[in-house]
Each structure stands twice: as structure tokens, then as C-alpha cells.
Amino acid sequence: MSPPAMNISEPTAAATTATLPHKTITPIAKDAPVPVAGVMNGSTKTIEEMAGNWEAFSFSAIRESQVSRAMTSRYFADLNDYAESDIVIVGAGSCGLSTAYCLAKARSDLKIAIIEAGVAPGGGAWLGGQLFSAMVMRKPADAFLREIGVPYEEEGAFVVVKHAALFTSTILSKVLSFPNVKLFNATSVEDLITRPADAQGGVRIAGVVTNWTLVAMHHDDQSCMDPNTINAPVIISTTGHDGPFGAFSVKRLVSMQQLGALGGMRGLDMNTAENAIVKRTREIVPGLIVGGMELSEVDGANRMGPTFGAMALSGVKAAEEALKIFDVRKAENDKI
Ligand SMILES: Cc1cc2nc3c(=O)[nH]c(=O)nc-3n(C[C@H](O)[C@H](O)[C@H](O)COP(=O)(O)OP(=O)(O)OC[C@H]3O[C@@H](n4cnc5c(N)ncnc54)[C@H](O)[C@@H]3O)c2cc1C
């Protein structure tokens, strides 16, 4: 089955930077309705034409290997293509997805890889808090909801999306529709690639070391499971607050002696926390920008609980910071 939001056509002069060896992917217009076509005995039908006519119905004949090759040819072409990326975003939670949206929209020339440890992208943004449905965003983050077209209710100082999943599924679909973005989910970042940056032992981050998450979970009981790598001049880490998976990059910076110690996320204070996260989203060491709740572990910022405006706007700021440093880091990265 073809991806619903894309048309696949032969390469044209107007091809984007995201190409497969054999095909060029042309995205449909941003707000165009998703095409729905069913194939009945070789002819293209609409859903309405199929209704009530199931006796005559059959799927197009297919050989199983065609399905395998449809997936593997694309995935391995992407692995090959994105081994050299322009920007890698680690973690596809609300901050990482907001970052990807802003970057891909601003710069269609940049190749953006998102690495997400979980099978399901979205991080903690599928529910609003304590397993409730509604998602609260404090103003002025309502601007981001208007940008991506998510409806909300007004509540004065904040707005409410009827279900957090509406925000997450919407931004996810927008991000994945950009031809210059590739999401590698079920894939963990296991380490950072470094280059010497100064004579005092400082490093520049030059990429990420990845592995299938299921493989990463078995390093204790299986040997010889070497990882894969992606080089990129700018890495944006948004792996969330510390926990079994979170704060990955900043914890690694501490163990590599590039950060003295983690500040440790402080107690809950929504007012202080949201401003701090957005304002301090920045490049922590050369080539590595940290945003979202991972940043609270660096700065010792307060936790904010179930209010998500700071995650969206930290993503906006992370994209802005990335574009500020991109040319300098790319020039450094191109040397080795
Ligand atoms: C159980 C739970 C607890 C919460 N606790 C807090 C809290 O204490 N304080 C608070 O302010 N808010 C909390 N929240 C609210 C809210 O979910 C978070 O603030 C918000 O999700 C953080 O967004 P984020 O994008 O920074 O990170 P997240 O939504 O956590 O997303 C991070 C993503 O990075 C991925 N990831 C992590 N490590 C790696 C890696 N090595 N490689 C690849 N991907 C990786 C994760 O799988 C995840 O999808 C909590 C939510 C939940 C569901």
C-alpha cells in the first residue's frame, strides 16, 4: 500500500534533496485532502464505489517479496542517504517534533534525521497528565497550535486541546510529510560522535551512534552487537527528563567530562519552569543543542508538570539556534 500522504513519481528537474535511488518522492500540498483510492480488479475506485459491492471485491494480486522489497529498498536507501545528515534530532517527543517542524519548514534544503528510541514517536505528549486526555498550553504557545492547525478552547491565560493525542498526531503527520525529514523509530542513540575542539580536551559533537532499541536493550546478555553511525554538524537533543531513557545526551556529556555535573531537575513550579526552558534552549557544547525537559537536567530548572507550551516553544527556539550555528558547524564538520 502506498503511503497515503505522498505521490511517488519519476525524478523531475524540481526534485527535492530527499531522493531514493530509483524514485523521487513528491509531497502533496500541505493542506490538500489525503487521497483515498481503492483498487478493484485493476481499476481505481473510490471508497463510495466499493461500498455495497463486496462480492465483486478483491485486492490486486501481489507476490510477498514485493512487499518486502517495497519496505527494505526504501529503508536501506534512507540509511545510506541519512548516514550524512545536516541535522539530527534525538527524541521525537513534543519538543523534538516541534523542532523538526520548524526546521523542515524553514529550510527545505536541510536533511533532517529524527532518532526515536520508542516504536511510537510522541514521547510523553499522548496524554495531558495523570493519564487525563486534555492538553494545556499556556499562552503565548497557542500561536504554535494555530501554526499547525490544532483547534483549542480558550481559558484566559491558557488554552486547552481536547486530547493531547490530537496535538501529537497532527504535528507528527506534518513533520513526516516534509520530504527532507526521515524518522528512524525503534532506534536508540547510544553515544555521541566527537571531534577535538580545543587543546584543553573540549570536544565538538559531530554525529550520533545508533542501534536498534531492541538490540540496545540486550547489550548485557549478547555480545558483538556493534552500532551504526550518523554524521551531522548539528545535533539537537530532546530526550526528556532523567529516567530509564531520558536526558541521554547531557548524561553522556557528564561522563565524557564535557559538563561538570547535572543540575538536577528541581521541584514543580510551572511559572518558573516554562520560561526557563524556552529562554535557555541553546548550544551546550559545540554542535549539540539541548531543548525540552532534557535541559532541566543541565540547568537545574524546575519541572513543570502537565503543561506543554514550553515544549513547543523550546522546539521553536532550538530550530532558531540550530540555524544560527549551522554554517559555522558545517564548515568545521566538512574538514573530517
Ligand atoms: C510519566 C510522565 C512523567 C512526566 N513527568 C514530568 C516531570 O517530571 N516534569 C515535567 O515537567 N513534565 C513531566 N511530564 C510531562 C511531559 O510529558 C513532559 O514534560 C514532556 O513530555 C517533555 O517533552 P520532551 O519533548 O522534552 O520529552 P519527552 O516527551 O519525554 O520525549 C523524549 C523522547 O526521547 C526519546 N528518547 C529518550 N532517549 C533516547 C535515546 N537515547 N535515543 C533516542 N530517543 C530517545 C524518548 O523515547 C521520547 O520519545 C511527564 C509526563 C509523563 C507521561
CSV table of C-alpha atoms and ligand atoms in Angstrom, one decimal:
chain,number,residue,atom,x,y,z
A,1,MET,CA,0.0,0.0,0.0
A,2,SER,CA,1.4,3.4,-0.9
A,3,PRO,CA,2.0,6.0,1.9
A,4,PRO,CA,-1.3,8.0,1.9
A,5,ALA,CA,0.2,11.4,2.1
A,6,MET,CA,2.7,11.1,-0.8
A,7,ASN,CA,2.6,10.6,-4.5
A,8,ILE,CA,5.6,8.6,-6.0
A,9,SER,CA,6.7,9.7,-9.4
A,10,GLU,CA,9.8,9.5,-11.6
A,11,PRO,CA,12.5,12.1,-10.9
A,12,THR,CA,11.9,15.6,-12.2
A,13,ALA,CA,14.1,18.7,-12.5
A,14,ALA,CA,12.3,20.1,-9.5
A,15,ALA,CA,13.3,17.1,-7.3
A,16,THR,CA,14.0,17.9,-3.7
A,17,THR,CA,17.1,16.9,-1.8
A,18,ALA,CA,15.3,13.8,-0.4
A,19,THR,CA,15.6,11.2,-3.1
A,20,LEU,CA,15.6,7.4,-3.3
A,21,PRO,CA,17.9,5.8,-5.8
A,22,HIS,CA,15.0,4.9,-8.1
A,23,LYS,CA,12.2,7.3,-7.3
A,24,THR,CA,11.6,10.8,-6.2
A,25,ILE,CA,9.1,11.5,-3.5
A,26,THR,CA,6.9,14.5,-4.2
A,27,PRO,CA,4.8,15.6,-1.3
A,28,ILE,CA,1.2,16.6,-1.9
A,29,ALA,CA,0.2,20.2,-1.0
A,30,LYS,CA,0.4,20.8,2.8
A,31,ASP,CA,-3.3,21.1,3.4
A,32,ALA,CA,-4.6,19.0,0.5
A,33,PRO,CA,-7.1,16.2,1.4
A,34,VAL,CA,-5.5,12.8,1.7
A,35,PRO,CA,-6.2,10.9,-1.5
A,36,VAL,CA,-8.2,7.7,-0.9
A,37,ALA,CA,-8.1,5.3,-3.7
A,38,GLY,CA,-9.0,1.6,-3.7
A,39,VAL,CA,-8.0,-0.8,-6.5
A,40,MET,CA,-10.7,-3.2,-7.5
A,41,ASN,CA,-9.8,-5.7,-10.2
A,42,GLY,CA,-7.1,-3.4,-11.5
A,43,SER,CA,-9.2,-0.3,-11.7
A,44,THR,CA,-9.0,2.6,-9.4
A,45,LYS,CA,-12.2,3.1,-7.3
A,46,THR,CA,-13.3,5.4,-4.6
A,47,ILE,CA,-14.5,4.1,-1.2
A,48,GLU,CA,-18.1,5.1,-2.2
A,49,GLU,CA,-17.9,3.0,-5.3
A,50,MET,CA,-16.7,0.0,-3.3
A,51,ALA,CA,-19.5,0.2,-0.7
A,52,GLY,CA,-22.2,-2.4,-1.1
A,53,ASN,CA,-20.2,-4.2,-3.8
A,54,TRP,CA,-18.1,-6.6,-1.7
A,55,GLU,CA,-18.9,-9.7,-3.7
A,56,ALA,CA,-17.0,-8.3,-6.7
A,57,PHE,CA,-14.2,-7.0,-4.5
A,58,SER,CA,-10.6,-8.3,-4.4
A,59,PHE,CA,-7.2,-6.8,-3.7
A,60,SER,CA,-4.7,-6.6,-6.5
A,61,ALA,CA,-2.6,-9.7,-6.8
A,62,ILE,CA,0.9,-9.4,-5.2
A,63,ARG,CA,3.9,-11.5,-4.5
A,64,GLU,CA,5.1,-11.4,-0.9
A,65,SER,CA,8.7,-10.4,-1.8
A,66,GLN,CA,7.3,-7.3,-3.5
A,67,VAL,CA,6.1,-6.2,0.0
A,68,SER,CA,9.5,-7.0,1.5
A,69,ARG,CA,11.3,-5.1,-1.2
A,70,ALA,CA,9.0,-2.1,-1.0
A,71,MET,CA,10.0,-1.7,2.6
A,72,THR,CA,13.6,-2.7,2.6
A,73,SER,CA,14.7,-0.8,-0.5
A,74,ARG,CA,13.4,2.4,0.9
A,75,TYR,CA,14.7,1.9,4.4
A,76,PHE,CA,18.2,0.9,3.4
A,77,ALA,CA,18.3,3.8,0.9
A,78,ASP,CA,17.3,6.1,3.7
A,79,LEU,CA,20.0,4.6,6.0
A,80,ASN,CA,22.5,5.2,3.2
A,81,ASP,CA,21.3,8.7,2.5
A,82,TYR,CA,21.0,9.9,6.1
A,83,ALA,CA,24.3,8.5,7.2
A,84,GLU,CA,25.4,12.1,6.4
A,85,SER,CA,22.7,14.3,7.7
A,86,ASP,CA,22.6,18.1,8.2
A,87,ILE,CA,20.7,17.9,11.5
A,88,VAL,CA,19.9,15.0,13.8
A,89,ILE,CA,17.2,15.4,16.3
A,90,VAL,CA,17.4,12.9,19.2
A,91,GLY,CA,14.0,12.1,20.6
A,92,ALA,CA,10.6,12.6,19.0
A,93,GLY,CA,8.7,13.9,22.0
A,94,SER,CA,6.7,17.2,21.8
A,95,CYS,CA,9.9,19.3,21.8
A,96,GLY,CA,11.7,17.2,19.2
A,97,LEU,CA,8.7,17.1,16.9
A,98,SER,CA,8.2,20.9,17.2
A,99,THR,CA,11.9,21.4,16.4
A,100,ALA,CA,11.7,19.2,13.4
A,101,TYR,CA,8.5,21.0,12.1
A,102,CYS,CA,10.2,24.5,12.4
A,103,LEU,CA,13.5,23.4,10.8
A,104,ALA,CA,11.9,21.5,7.9
A,105,LYS,CA,9.5,24.4,7.2
A,106,ALA,CA,12.3,27.0,7.3
A,107,ARG,CA,14.9,25.0,5.3
A,108,SER,CA,13.8,22.5,2.7
A,109,ASP,CA,17.5,22.2,1.7
A,110,LEU,CA,18.5,20.6,5.0
A,111,LYS,CA,18.4,16.8,5.5
A,112,ILE,CA,16.9,16.2,8.9
A,113,ALA,CA,17.0,12.8,10.7
A,114,ILE,CA,15.0,12.1,13.8
A,115,ILE,CA,16.1,9.2,16.0
A,116,GLU,CA,13.4,7.9,18.4
A,117,ALA,CA,14.1,5.1,20.8
A,118,GLY,CA,10.4,4.0,21.1
A,119,VAL,CA,8.3,2.3,18.4
A,120,ALA,CA,5.7,5.0,18.9
A,121,PRO,CA,7.0,8.6,18.5
A,122,GLY,CA,5.4,11.3,20.6
A,123,GLY,CA,7.2,10.9,24.0
A,124,GLY,CA,5.0,12.0,26.9
A,125,ALA,CA,2.6,14.0,24.8
A,126,TRP,CA,-0.1,11.4,24.2
A,127,LEU,CA,-1.9,12.3,27.4
A,128,GLY,CA,-2.2,15.6,29.4
A,129,GLY,CA,-1.1,14.5,32.8
A,130,GLN,CA,-2.0,11.7,35.3
A,131,LEU,CA,-3.4,9.8,32.3
A,132,PHE,CA,-6.0,12.6,31.6
A,133,SER,CA,-6.9,13.5,28.0
A,134,ALA,CA,-6.8,17.2,27.7
A,135,MET,CA,-3.6,19.1,27.0
A,136,VAL,CA,-2.9,22.5,28.5
A,137,MET,CA,-0.8,25.1,26.7
A,138,ARG,CA,0.0,28.4,28.4
A,139,LYS,CA,-0.2,31.5,26.2
A,140,PRO,CA,1.5,32.6,24.0
A,141,ALA,CA,2.2,28.9,22.9
A,142,ASP,CA,-1.3,29.0,21.4
A,143,ALA,CA,0.4,30.5,18.4
A,144,PHE,CA,2.1,27.2,17.8
A,145,LEU,CA,-1.3,25.4,17.8
A,146,ARG,CA,-2.6,27.9,15.2
A,147,GLU,CA,0.5,27.4,13.1
A,148,ILE,CA,-0.1,23.6,12.9
A,149,GLY,CA,-3.9,23.9,12.8
A,150,VAL,CA,-4.9,22.2,16.1
A,151,PRO,CA,-8.2,23.5,17.5
A,152,TYR,CA,-8.4,24.5,21.2
A,153,GLU,CA,-10.7,26.1,23.8
A,154,GLU,CA,-9.9,29.5,25.3
A,155,GLU,CA,-9.4,29.6,29.1
A,156,GLY,CA,-7.8,33.0,29.6
A,157,ALA,CA,-4.1,32.6,30.4
A,158,PHE,CA,-4.0,29.2,28.7
A,159,VAL,CA,-5.7,27.1,26.0
A,160,VAL,CA,-6.9,23.5,26.1
A,161,VAL,CA,-6.6,21.0,23.3
A,162,LYS,CA,-9.4,18.4,23.8
A,163,HIS,CA,-6.9,15.5,23.6
A,164,ALA,CA,-3.1,15.6,23.8
A,165,ALA,CA,-3.1,12.9,21.1
A,166,LEU,CA,-4.7,15.4,18.7
A,167,PHE,CA,-1.7,17.7,19.1
A,168,THR,CA,0.8,14.9,18.8
A,169,SER,CA,-0.8,13.1,15.8
A,170,THR,CA,-1.2,16.4,14.0
A,171,ILE,CA,2.4,17.6,14.4
A,172,LEU,CA,3.7,14.1,13.6
A,173,SER,CA,1.8,14.0,10.4
A,174,LYS,CA,3.0,17.4,9.4
A,175,VAL,CA,6.6,16.5,10.2
A,176,LEU,CA,6.5,13.3,8.3
A,177,SER,CA,5.0,15.0,5.3
A,178,PHE,CA,8.1,17.1,4.8
A,179,PRO,CA,10.3,15.4,2.1
A,180,ASN,CA,13.5,16.4,3.9
A,181,VAL,CA,12.7,14.6,7.2
A,182,LYS,CA,13.3,10.9,8.0
A,183,LEU,CA,12.1,9.4,11.3
A,184,PHE,CA,14.1,6.4,12.4
A,185,ASN,CA,12.0,5.0,15.2
A,186,ALA,CA,12.7,1.9,17.4
A,187,THR,CA,16.3,3.2,17.1
A,188,SER,CA,18.3,4.5,20.1
A,189,VAL,CA,21.1,6.9,20.3
A,190,GLU,CA,23.8,5.0,22.2
A,191,ASP,CA,26.6,7.5,22.1
A,192,LEU,CA,27.7,10.8,20.6
A,193,ILE,CA,30.4,11.2,17.9
A,194,THR,CA,33.1,13.7,18.9
A,195,ARG,CA,35.9,15.6,17.4
A,196,PRO,CA,38.6,17.5,19.3
A,197,ALA,CA,37.6,21.2,19.6
A,198,ASP,CA,40.4,22.7,21.6
A,199,ALA,CA,43.7,22.0,23.3
A,200,GLN,CA,42.0,21.6,26.8
A,201,GLY,CA,40.2,18.4,25.9
A,202,GLY,CA,37.0,20.1,24.8
A,203,VAL,CA,35.0,18.4,22.0
A,204,ARG,CA,32.6,19.2,19.2
A,205,ILE,CA,29.7,16.9,18.7
A,206,ALA,CA,29.8,15.6,15.1
A,207,GLY,CA,27.1,12.9,15.0
A,208,VAL,CA,25.4,10.1,16.8
A,209,VAL,CA,25.9,6.4,17.4
A,210,THR,CA,22.7,4.4,16.9
A,211,ASN,CA,21.4,0.9,17.4
A,212,TRP,CA,18.0,-0.8,17.1
A,213,THR,CA,16.4,-0.2,20.6
A,214,LEU,CA,15.7,-3.9,20.9
A,215,VAL,CA,19.4,-4.6,20.4
A,216,ALA,CA,20.4,-1.8,22.7
A,217,MET,CA,18.3,-3.4,25.4
A,218,HIS,CA,20.4,-6.6,25.1
A,219,HIS,CA,23.9,-5.4,25.4
A,220,ASP,CA,24.1,-7.2,28.8
A,221,ASP,CA,23.3,-10.6,27.5
A,222,GLN,CA,24.5,-10.6,23.9
A,223,SER,CA,27.9,-9.7,22.6
A,224,CYS,CA,29.2,-8.3,19.3
A,225,MET,CA,26.3,-6.0,18.5
A,226,ASP,CA,28.2,-3.1,17.2
A,227,PRO,CA,26.2,0.1,16.5
A,228,ASN,CA,25.7,2.3,13.4
A,229,THR,CA,26.6,5.9,13.0
A,230,ILE,CA,25.2,9.2,11.5
A,231,ASN,CA,27.4,12.2,10.9
A,232,ALA,CA,26.0,15.7,11.2
A,233,PRO,CA,27.3,19.1,12.0
A,234,VAL,CA,24.4,19.9,14.4
A,235,ILE,CA,22.7,17.5,16.9
A,236,ILE,CA,19.6,18.6,18.8
A,237,SER,CA,18.9,16.5,21.9
A,238,THR,CA,15.4,16.5,23.3
A,239,THR,CA,15.3,13.2,25.2
A,240,GLY,CA,13.2,14.4,28.1
A,241,HIS,CA,13.9,14.5,31.8
A,242,ASP,CA,16.1,11.9,33.5
A,243,GLY,CA,14.6,8.4,33.8
A,244,PRO,CA,15.2,5.0,32.3
A,245,PHE,CA,15.7,6.6,28.9
A,246,GLY,CA,15.8,10.3,29.3
A,247,ALA,CA,18.4,13.1,29.5
A,248,PHE,CA,20.6,10.8,27.4
A,249,SER,CA,23.0,13.3,25.7
A,250,VAL,CA,23.6,15.5,28.8
A,251,LYS,CA,24.3,12.5,31.0
A,252,ARG,CA,26.9,11.4,28.3
A,253,LEU,CA,28.4,14.9,28.3
A,254,VAL,CA,29.0,14.5,32.1
A,255,SER,CA,30.6,11.0,31.7
A,256,MET,CA,32.8,12.5,28.9
A,257,GLN,CA,33.8,15.3,31.2
A,258,GLN,CA,32.3,18.0,29.0
A,259,LEU,CA,29.9,19.1,31.6
A,260,GLY,CA,30.9,19.3,35.3
A,261,ALA,CA,27.7,17.8,36.7
A,262,LEU,CA,24.0,17.7,36.0
A,263,GLY,CA,22.0,20.5,37.7
A,264,GLY,CA,19.2,18.0,38.6
A,265,MET,CA,15.6,18.8,37.8
A,266,ARG,CA,14.0,20.8,40.6
A,267,GLY,CA,10.5,20.8,42.2
A,268,LEU,CA,7.4,21.7,40.3
A,269,ASP,CA,6.9,25.4,39.5
A,270,MET,CA,5.0,26.0,36.3
A,271,ASN,CA,5.7,29.7,36.2
A,272,THR,CA,9.4,29.5,36.6
A,273,ALA,CA,9.9,26.3,34.7
A,274,GLU,CA,8.3,27.1,31.3
A,275,ASN,CA,10.1,30.5,30.9
A,276,ALA,CA,13.5,28.9,31.9
A,277,ILE,CA,13.2,26.0,29.4
A,278,VAL,CA,12.3,28.2,26.4
A,279,LYS,CA,14.8,31.0,27.2
A,280,ARG,CA,17.7,28.7,27.9
A,281,THR,CA,17.3,26.3,24.9
A,282,ARG,CA,20.8,26.6,23.5
A,283,GLU,CA,24.0,25.0,22.2
A,284,ILE,CA,25.5,23.4,25.3
A,285,VAL,CA,28.8,22.2,23.7
A,286,PRO,CA,29.8,22.9,20.1
A,287,GLY,CA,27.5,21.1,17.8
A,288,LEU,CA,24.9,20.0,20.5
A,289,ILE,CA,21.8,22.0,21.2
A,290,VAL,CA,19.6,20.8,24.1
A,291,GLY,CA,15.9,21.6,24.4
A,292,GLY,CA,12.7,20.4,26.2
A,293,MET,CA,12.9,18.7,29.6
A,294,GLU,CA,16.4,17.4,29.0
A,295,LEU,CA,17.5,20.9,29.6
A,296,SER,CA,16.1,20.9,33.1
A,297,GLU,CA,18.7,18.3,34.0
A,298,VAL,CA,21.5,20.6,32.8
A,299,ASP,CA,20.4,23.8,34.4
A,300,GLY,CA,18.6,22.5,37.5
A,301,ALA,CA,15.4,24.0,36.2
A,302,ASN,CA,12.1,23.3,37.8
A,303,ARG,CA,9.8,20.6,36.5
A,304,MET,CA,6.5,22.0,35.0
A,305,GLY,CA,4.2,19.0,35.1
A,306,PRO,CA,1.4,18.7,32.5
A,307,THR,CA,1.7,22.0,30.7
A,308,PHE,CA,3.2,21.7,27.2
A,309,GLY,CA,3.6,25.3,25.9
A,310,ALA,CA,7.3,25.3,26.8
A,311,MET,CA,8.0,22.1,24.9
A,312,ALA,CA,6.5,23.6,21.6
A,313,LEU,CA,8.3,26.9,22.1
A,314,SER,CA,11.6,25.3,23.1
A,315,GLY,CA,11.3,23.5,19.8
A,316,VAL,CA,10.9,26.8,18.0
A,317,LYS,CA,13.9,28.2,19.8
A,318,ALA,CA,16.0,25.0,19.2
A,319,ALA,CA,15.4,25.4,15.4
A,320,GLU,CA,16.3,29.0,15.6
A,321,GLU,CA,19.6,28.3,17.5
A,322,ALA,CA,20.4,25.5,15.0
A,323,LEU,CA,20.1,27.8,12.0
A,324,LYS,CA,22.3,30.4,13.7
A,325,ILE,CA,25.2,28.0,14.2
A,326,PHE,CA,24.6,25.7,11.2
A,327,ASP,CA,27.1,27.3,8.7
A,328,VAL,CA,29.9,27.5,11.2
A,329,ARG,CA,29.5,23.9,12.4
A,330,LYS,CA,29.1,22.6,8.9
A,331,ALA,CA,32.3,24.2,7.8
A,332,GLU,CA,34.1,22.6,10.8
A,333,ASN,CA,32.4,19.3,10.2
A,334,ASP,CA,33.3,19.2,6.5
A,335,LYS,CA,37.1,19.1,7.4
A,336,ILE,CA,36.9,15.5,8.8
B,1,LIG,C1,5.2,9.5,33.0
B,1,LIG,C2,5.3,11.0,32.8
B,1,LIG,C3,6.1,11.8,33.7
B,1,LIG,C4,6.2,13.1,33.5
B,1,LIG,N1,7.0,13.8,34.4
B,1,LIG,C5,7.2,15.1,34.2
B,1,LIG,C6,8.0,15.8,35.0
B,1,LIG,O1,8.6,15.2,36.0
B,1,LIG,N2,8.2,17.1,34.8
B,1,LIG,C7,7.6,17.7,33.8
B,1,LIG,O2,7.9,18.9,33.6
B,1,LIG,N3,6.8,17.1,32.9
B,1,LIG,C8,6.6,15.8,33.1
B,1,LIG,N4,5.7,15.2,32.2
B,1,LIG,C9,5.0,15.9,31.2
B,1,LIG,C10,5.5,15.9,29.8
B,1,LIG,O3,5.3,14.6,29.3
B,1,LIG,C11,7.0,16.3,29.7
B,1,LIG,O4,7.3,17.5,30.3
B,1,LIG,C12,7.2,16.4,28.2
B,1,LIG,O5,6.7,15.2,27.5
B,1,LIG,C13,8.7,16.6,27.9
B,1,LIG,O6,8.8,16.7,26.5
B,1,LIG,P1,10.2,16.4,25.8
B,1,LIG,O7,9.9,16.5,24.3
B,1,LIG,O8,11.2,17.2,26.4
B,1,LIG,O9,10.5,14.9,26.2
B,1,LIG,P2,9.6,13.6,26.1
B,1,LIG,O10,8.2,13.8,25.8
B,1,LIG,O11,10.0,12.8,27.3
B,1,LIG,O12,10.3,12.9,24.8
B,1,LIG,C14,11.6,12.4,24.7
B,1,LIG,C15,11.7,11.3,23.6
B,1,LIG,O13,13.0,11.0,23.5
B,1,LIG,C16,13.1,9.6,23.3
B,1,LIG,N5,14.5,9.2,23.8
B,1,LIG,C17,15.0,9.2,25.0
B,1,LIG,N6,16.3,8.7,25.0
B,1,LIG,C18,16.5,8.5,23.7
B,1,LIG,C19,17.7,8.0,23.0
B,1,LIG,N7,18.8,7.7,23.7
B,1,LIG,N8,17.7,7.8,21.7
B,1,LIG,C20,16.5,8.1,21.0
B,1,LIG,N9,15.4,8.5,21.6
B,1,LIG,C21,15.4,8.7,22.9
B,1,LIG,C22,12.0,9.0,24.2
B,1,LIG,O14,11.6,7.7,23.8
B,1,LIG,C23,10.9,10.1,24.0
B,1,LIG,O15,10.1,9.7,22.9
B,1,LIG,C24,5.6,13.8,32.4
B,1,LIG,C25,4.9,13.0,31.5
B,1,LIG,C26,4.7,11.7,31.7
B,1,LIG,C27,3.9,10.9,30.7
